[in-house]
């Protein structure tokens, strides 16, 4: 018997038939003696349809009204699930964001949760009633409906689970869990049974397919066990906790990757204090996110300064970098927008040297040139030519024995 | 310059394109210097679709959740209209039932409005902002969403117009106004320019095609001018007030009718006190509504007692009437479920005798037998065989000169 918050994604509640299946699943969990609270997204493509309507109604939809419109999506799904549960003899009750209440910043489209008042939900759980809460939405201090941004339902679920002191927050969707790498690229990618918060954050490109990174951060901050599992299939999914893997576990947990990277290098930049700031400040000011940053050791008072941005920002970033170094003699800006980033991630590598060595060795063995390297305590990322993406991922997946079934 | 509450029905906001047209219309009214508040129904068949989903999700949908589900309909339409208005440079702001707030009984599906707190709306109107309010929905004293029942948006509009002390409440839909009789039956039926609250209430069968009778009662009680007019066409529609027609106006305003009536007669009932109660009480207890009631003068200590019910209640009412008179010797229950009611209505008939005479004369001239008669101060209704419905309506429409264009 435990207190569990379950969140079902849009695809999992895409029709009344699927909502009925969700009701069966929740009913089983409830009848097994658990206290269950459910958070739902809007049904299937409902949100997309509402977005399309907004853009048909107004050239630039007002943000407040946009949120009112979008919030109607979850209102439908929670009412339908609550009635389906009651139809199965499970006491249930739907709650909209303002009814819980889930209080957010007074900001539309991407509001952050400030506070969750779940006294009524607590009372429901204690008396054996299943609260069914609208994900993605909240209310600001003046009673306006706000939304949390795409994928915000995950954050709603985690915030509720934390406020209700739940034993576990389960994110149910149409995927089986988090894999050692993208199964579409490496067919023998393995489902990870356990993974740490730190790892999942470093593997954003893998994790973000199944849950919102903001929700992972929130859960990590409050040490709330998060589980990713399939909504309409059997399987224990992937449990995300702070627990470190045991001795037998592999050093590397997964291979993440980011397509659509672009690399910009400023050659022969004078090596003097503040030069990095002079280059990056205007880029940051223009809301261009910089990922990897590499500064080589100086040679003859000059350094090569490299960084990566998302490919969509490549032209802009090149231009800003040129402007920033305009008037600096001998500096050349060169770039490459056909690169990708591959990362090996694992808390196990913390205490083990040699991961980088094995990584470079494996890549070299396939003739893959490493253009840039960035390291963190539990991640090593390399930038390689786009054409080596699949080969690189497969090579590393094999090199670190991730294709072997783990417990 | 005036303060006007406009309510647009579901068909009038059935698509984003139509909502855009509504926005154009509201913008014109606003730019002409008026203070405008708008109440909307859900888009087109949205409510029907939600109802169908509810019945797919649960055999007997929980009433509270049913209301949460249905209320999502208006949430969409108000957000879309508000953003469309802002897109046209008209300051606007959407309000859900709980946001206004529209406080109702703690009762789902058919809640009555108890109170409207429209301080925020008042402030909006004064500063030149158009509040766009969700019709049909409210909130009970514990924060639960309630709905007012089908057509409840009319009531929302009238309640707001009363609370805001509006000059006029306009009900805009896909009909041109209220006609002297059903134009589908009598092609030369005339649009009534003006009609009184009393008349429209007596002509429920005509009026209910364009607005909810509960809203008319509400408006009448508060002497709020109501206007029924087309949403997407020109025309002044029909103004409903307490004003009596002038001397030149016809005595009769319209010919109303009710299909699907059924007549039950108890023959030879002993004429003693309490007999009507003995017959009707069990029928009322079973929620069967009785319309016309006729009791003839007694003959030899016996009377014939007749009443009408809706055809769908005919069998039940016959059975209840038989049970009620079981044990009374010589009583026979006979009935006819193939009858209809035709009524002539007009405040002008108050001060004029001879309306009934002219009515019976006209019907007799066509060989139409009158089976039952009921009169009120401004209405005379007759029950006739179903096959005479069209002929009877046309005959009376002509007899009272309603086919002549009025000012």
Coordinates of N, CA, C and O in Angstrom, one line a residue, chain B residues 111-170:
Chain B
X111 N -28.7 23.9 -12.7 CA -28.6 24.9 -11.6 C -29.2 26.2 -11.9 O -29.3 26.6 -13.1
X112 N -29.8 26.9 -10.9 CA -30.3 28.2 -11.1 C -29.3 29.2 -10.6 O -28.7 29.0 -9.6
X113 N -29.3 30.4 -11.2 CA -28.4 31.4 -10.8 C -28.9 32.1 -9.5 O -30.1 32.4 -9.4
X114 N -28.0 32.2 -8.5 CA -28.4 32.8 -7.3 C -27.9 34.2 -7.2 O -28.6 35.1 -6.7
X115 N -26.7 34.5 -7.8 CA -26.1 35.8 -7.6 C -25.1 36.0 -8.7 O -24.4 35.0 -9.1
X116 N -25.0 37.2 -9.2 CA -23.9 37.5 -10.2 C -23.1 38.6 -9.6 O -23.6 39.7 -9.3
X117 N -21.8 38.4 -9.4 CA -20.9 39.4 -8.9 C -20.1 39.9 -10.1 O -19.1 39.3 -10.5
X118 N -20.5 41.1 -10.6 CA -19.9 41.5 -11.8 C -19.1 42.8 -11.7 O -19.1 43.7 -12.6
X119 N -18.4 43.0 -10.5 CA -17.6 44.2 -10.3 C -16.5 44.3 -11.3 O -16.3 45.4 -11.8
X120 N -15.9 43.2 -11.7 CA -14.8 43.3 -12.6 C -15.3 43.6 -14.0 O -14.7 44.4 -14.8
X121 N -16.5 43.1 -14.4 CA -17.1 43.3 -15.7 C -17.5 44.8 -15.7 O -17.3 45.5 -16.8
X122 N -18.0 45.3 -14.7 CA -18.4 46.7 -14.6 C -17.2 47.6 -14.8 O -17.2 48.6 -15.6
X123 N -16.1 47.2 -14.2 CA -14.8 48.0 -14.4 C -14.3 47.9 -15.8 O -13.9 48.9 -16.4
X124 N -14.4 46.7 -16.4 CA -14.0 46.5 -17.8 C -14.8 47.5 -18.7 O -14.3 48.1 -19.6
X125 N -16.1 47.4 -18.5 CA -17.0 48.2 -19.4 C -16.7 49.7 -19.3 O -16.6 50.4 -20.3
X126 N -16.4 50.1 -18.1 CA -16.2 51.6 -17.9 C -14.9 52.0 -18.5 O -14.7 53.1 -19.0
X127 N -13.9 51.1 -18.5 CA -12.6 51.5 -19.1 C -12.5 51.1 -20.6 O -11.4 51.2 -21.2
X128 N -13.6 50.7 -21.2 CA -13.6 50.4 -22.6 C -13.0 49.1 -23.0 O -12.3 48.9 -24.0
X129 N -13.3 48.1 -22.2 CA -12.9 46.7 -22.5 C -14.2 45.8 -22.6 O -15.2 46.1 -21.9
X130 N -14.2 44.9 -23.6 CA -15.4 44.1 -23.8 C -15.2 42.7 -23.1 O -14.4 41.9 -23.4
X131 N -16.0 42.5 -22.0 CA -15.9 41.2 -21.3 C -16.7 40.2 -22.2 O -17.7 40.5 -22.7
X132 N -16.0 39.0 -22.3 CA -16.6 37.9 -23.1 C -16.9 36.8 -22.1 O -15.9 36.2 -21.6
X133 N -18.1 36.5 -21.8 CA -18.5 35.6 -20.7 C -19.0 34.3 -21.2 O -19.8 34.2 -22.1
X134 N -18.5 33.2 -20.5 CA -19.0 31.9 -20.9 C -20.5 31.8 -20.4 O -20.7 31.9 -19.2
X135 N -21.4 31.5 -21.3 CA -22.7 31.2 -21.0 C -22.9 29.8 -20.3 O -21.9 29.1 -20.3
X136 N -24.1 29.6 -19.8 CA -24.4 28.2 -19.5 C -23.8 27.6 -18.2 O -24.2 26.7 -17.6
X137 N -22.7 28.3 -17.7 CA -22.0 27.8 -16.6 C -21.9 28.7 -15.4 O -21.9 29.9 -15.5
X138 N -21.7 28.1 -14.2 CA -21.6 28.9 -13.0 C -20.7 28.1 -12.0 O -20.0 27.2 -12.4
X139 N -20.8 28.5 -10.8 CA -20.0 27.9 -9.7 C -20.8 27.8 -8.5 O -21.6 28.8 -8.2
X140 N -20.8 26.7 -7.8 CA -21.5 26.6 -6.5 C -20.7 27.1 -5.3 O -19.6 27.6 -5.5
X141 N -21.3 27.1 -4.1 CA -20.6 27.7 -3.0 C -19.3 27.0 -2.6 O -18.6 27.5 -1.7
X142 N -19.1 25.8 -3.1 CA -17.9 25.1 -2.8 C -16.9 25.0 -4.0 O -16.0 24.2 -4.0
X143 N -17.1 25.9 -4.9 CA -16.2 26.0 -6.1 C -16.4 25.0 -7.2 O -15.5 24.9 -8.1
X144 N -17.4 24.2 -7.1 CA -17.7 23.2 -8.2 C -18.3 23.9 -9.4 O -19.1 24.8 -9.2
X145 N -17.9 23.5 -10.6 CA -18.5 24.0 -11.8 C -20.0 23.4 -11.9 O -20.2 22.3 -11.7
X146 N -20.9 24.3 -12.2 CA -22.3 23.9 -12.4 C -22.7 24.3 -13.8 O -22.1 25.2 -14.4
X147 N -23.8 23.7 -14.4 CA -24.3 24.2 -15.6 C -25.8 24.5 -15.5 O -26.4 23.9 -14.6
X148 N -26.3 25.3 -16.3 CA -27.7 25.8 -16.1 C -28.7 25.1 -17.0 O -29.9 25.4 -17.0
X149 N -28.3 24.0 -17.7 CA -29.2 23.3 -18.5 C -29.2 23.9 -19.9 O -28.8 25.0 -20.2
X150 N -29.7 23.1 -20.9 CA -29.7 23.5 -22.3 C -30.4 24.9 -22.4 O -31.4 25.2 -21.8
X151 N -29.7 25.7 -23.3 CA -30.2 27.0 -23.5 C -29.9 28.0 -22.4 O -30.3 29.1 -22.4
X152 N -29.1 27.5 -21.4 CA -28.8 28.3 -20.2 C -28.0 29.6 -20.5 O -28.1 30.5 -19.7
X153 N -27.4 29.6 -21.7 CA -26.6 30.8 -22.0 C -27.6 32.1 -22.1 O -27.1 33.2 -21.8
X154 N -28.8 31.9 -22.5 CA -29.8 33.0 -22.6 C -30.0 33.6 -21.2 O -30.0 34.8 -21.0
X155 N -30.1 32.6 -20.2 CA -30.3 33.1 -18.8 C -29.0 33.8 -18.3 O -29.2 34.8 -17.6
X156 N -27.9 33.3 -18.7 CA -26.6 34.0 -18.3 C -26.6 35.4 -18.8 O -26.3 36.3 -18.0
X157 N -27.0 35.6 -20.1 CA -27.0 36.9 -20.7 C -28.0 37.8 -20.0 O -27.6 39.0 -19.7
X158 N -29.2 37.3 -19.7 CA -30.2 38.2 -19.0 C -29.7 38.5 -17.6 O -29.8 39.7 -17.2
X159 N -29.2 37.5 -16.9 CA -28.7 37.8 -15.5 C -27.6 38.8 -15.5 O -27.6 39.7 -14.6
X160 N -26.7 38.8 -16.5 CA -25.6 39.7 -16.5 C -26.2 41.1 -16.9 O -25.8 42.1 -16.3
X161 N -27.1 41.1 -17.9 CA -27.7 42.4 -18.3 C -28.4 43.1 -17.1 O -28.3 44.3 -17.0
X162 N -29.1 42.3 -16.3 CA -29.8 42.9 -15.2 C -28.8 43.4 -14.2 O -28.9 44.5 -13.7
X163 N -27.8 42.6 -13.9 CA -26.7 43.0 -12.9 C -26.0 44.2 -13.4 O -25.6 45.0 -12.5
X164 N -25.8 44.3 -14.7 CA -25.0 45.4 -15.2 C -25.9 46.6 -15.6 O -25.4 47.6 -16.1
X165 N -27.2 46.5 -15.3 CA -28.2 47.5 -15.6 C -28.0 47.9 -17.1 O -28.0 49.1 -17.4
X166 N -28.0 46.9 -18.0 CA -27.9 47.2 -19.4 C -29.2 47.8 -20.0 O -30.2 47.5 -19.4
X167 N -29.0 48.5 -21.1 CA -30.2 49.1 -21.7 C -31.0 48.0 -22.4 O -32.2 48.1 -22.6
X168 N -30.3 47.0 -22.9 CA -31.0 46.0 -23.7 C -30.1 44.7 -23.7 O -28.9 44.8 -23.6
X169 N -30.8 43.6 -23.7 CA -30.1 42.3 -23.8 C -30.5 41.7 -25.2 O -31.7 41.5 -25.5
X170 N -29.5 41.5 -26.0 CA -29.8 41.0 -27.4 C -29.4 39.5 -27.5 O -28.3 39.1 -27.1

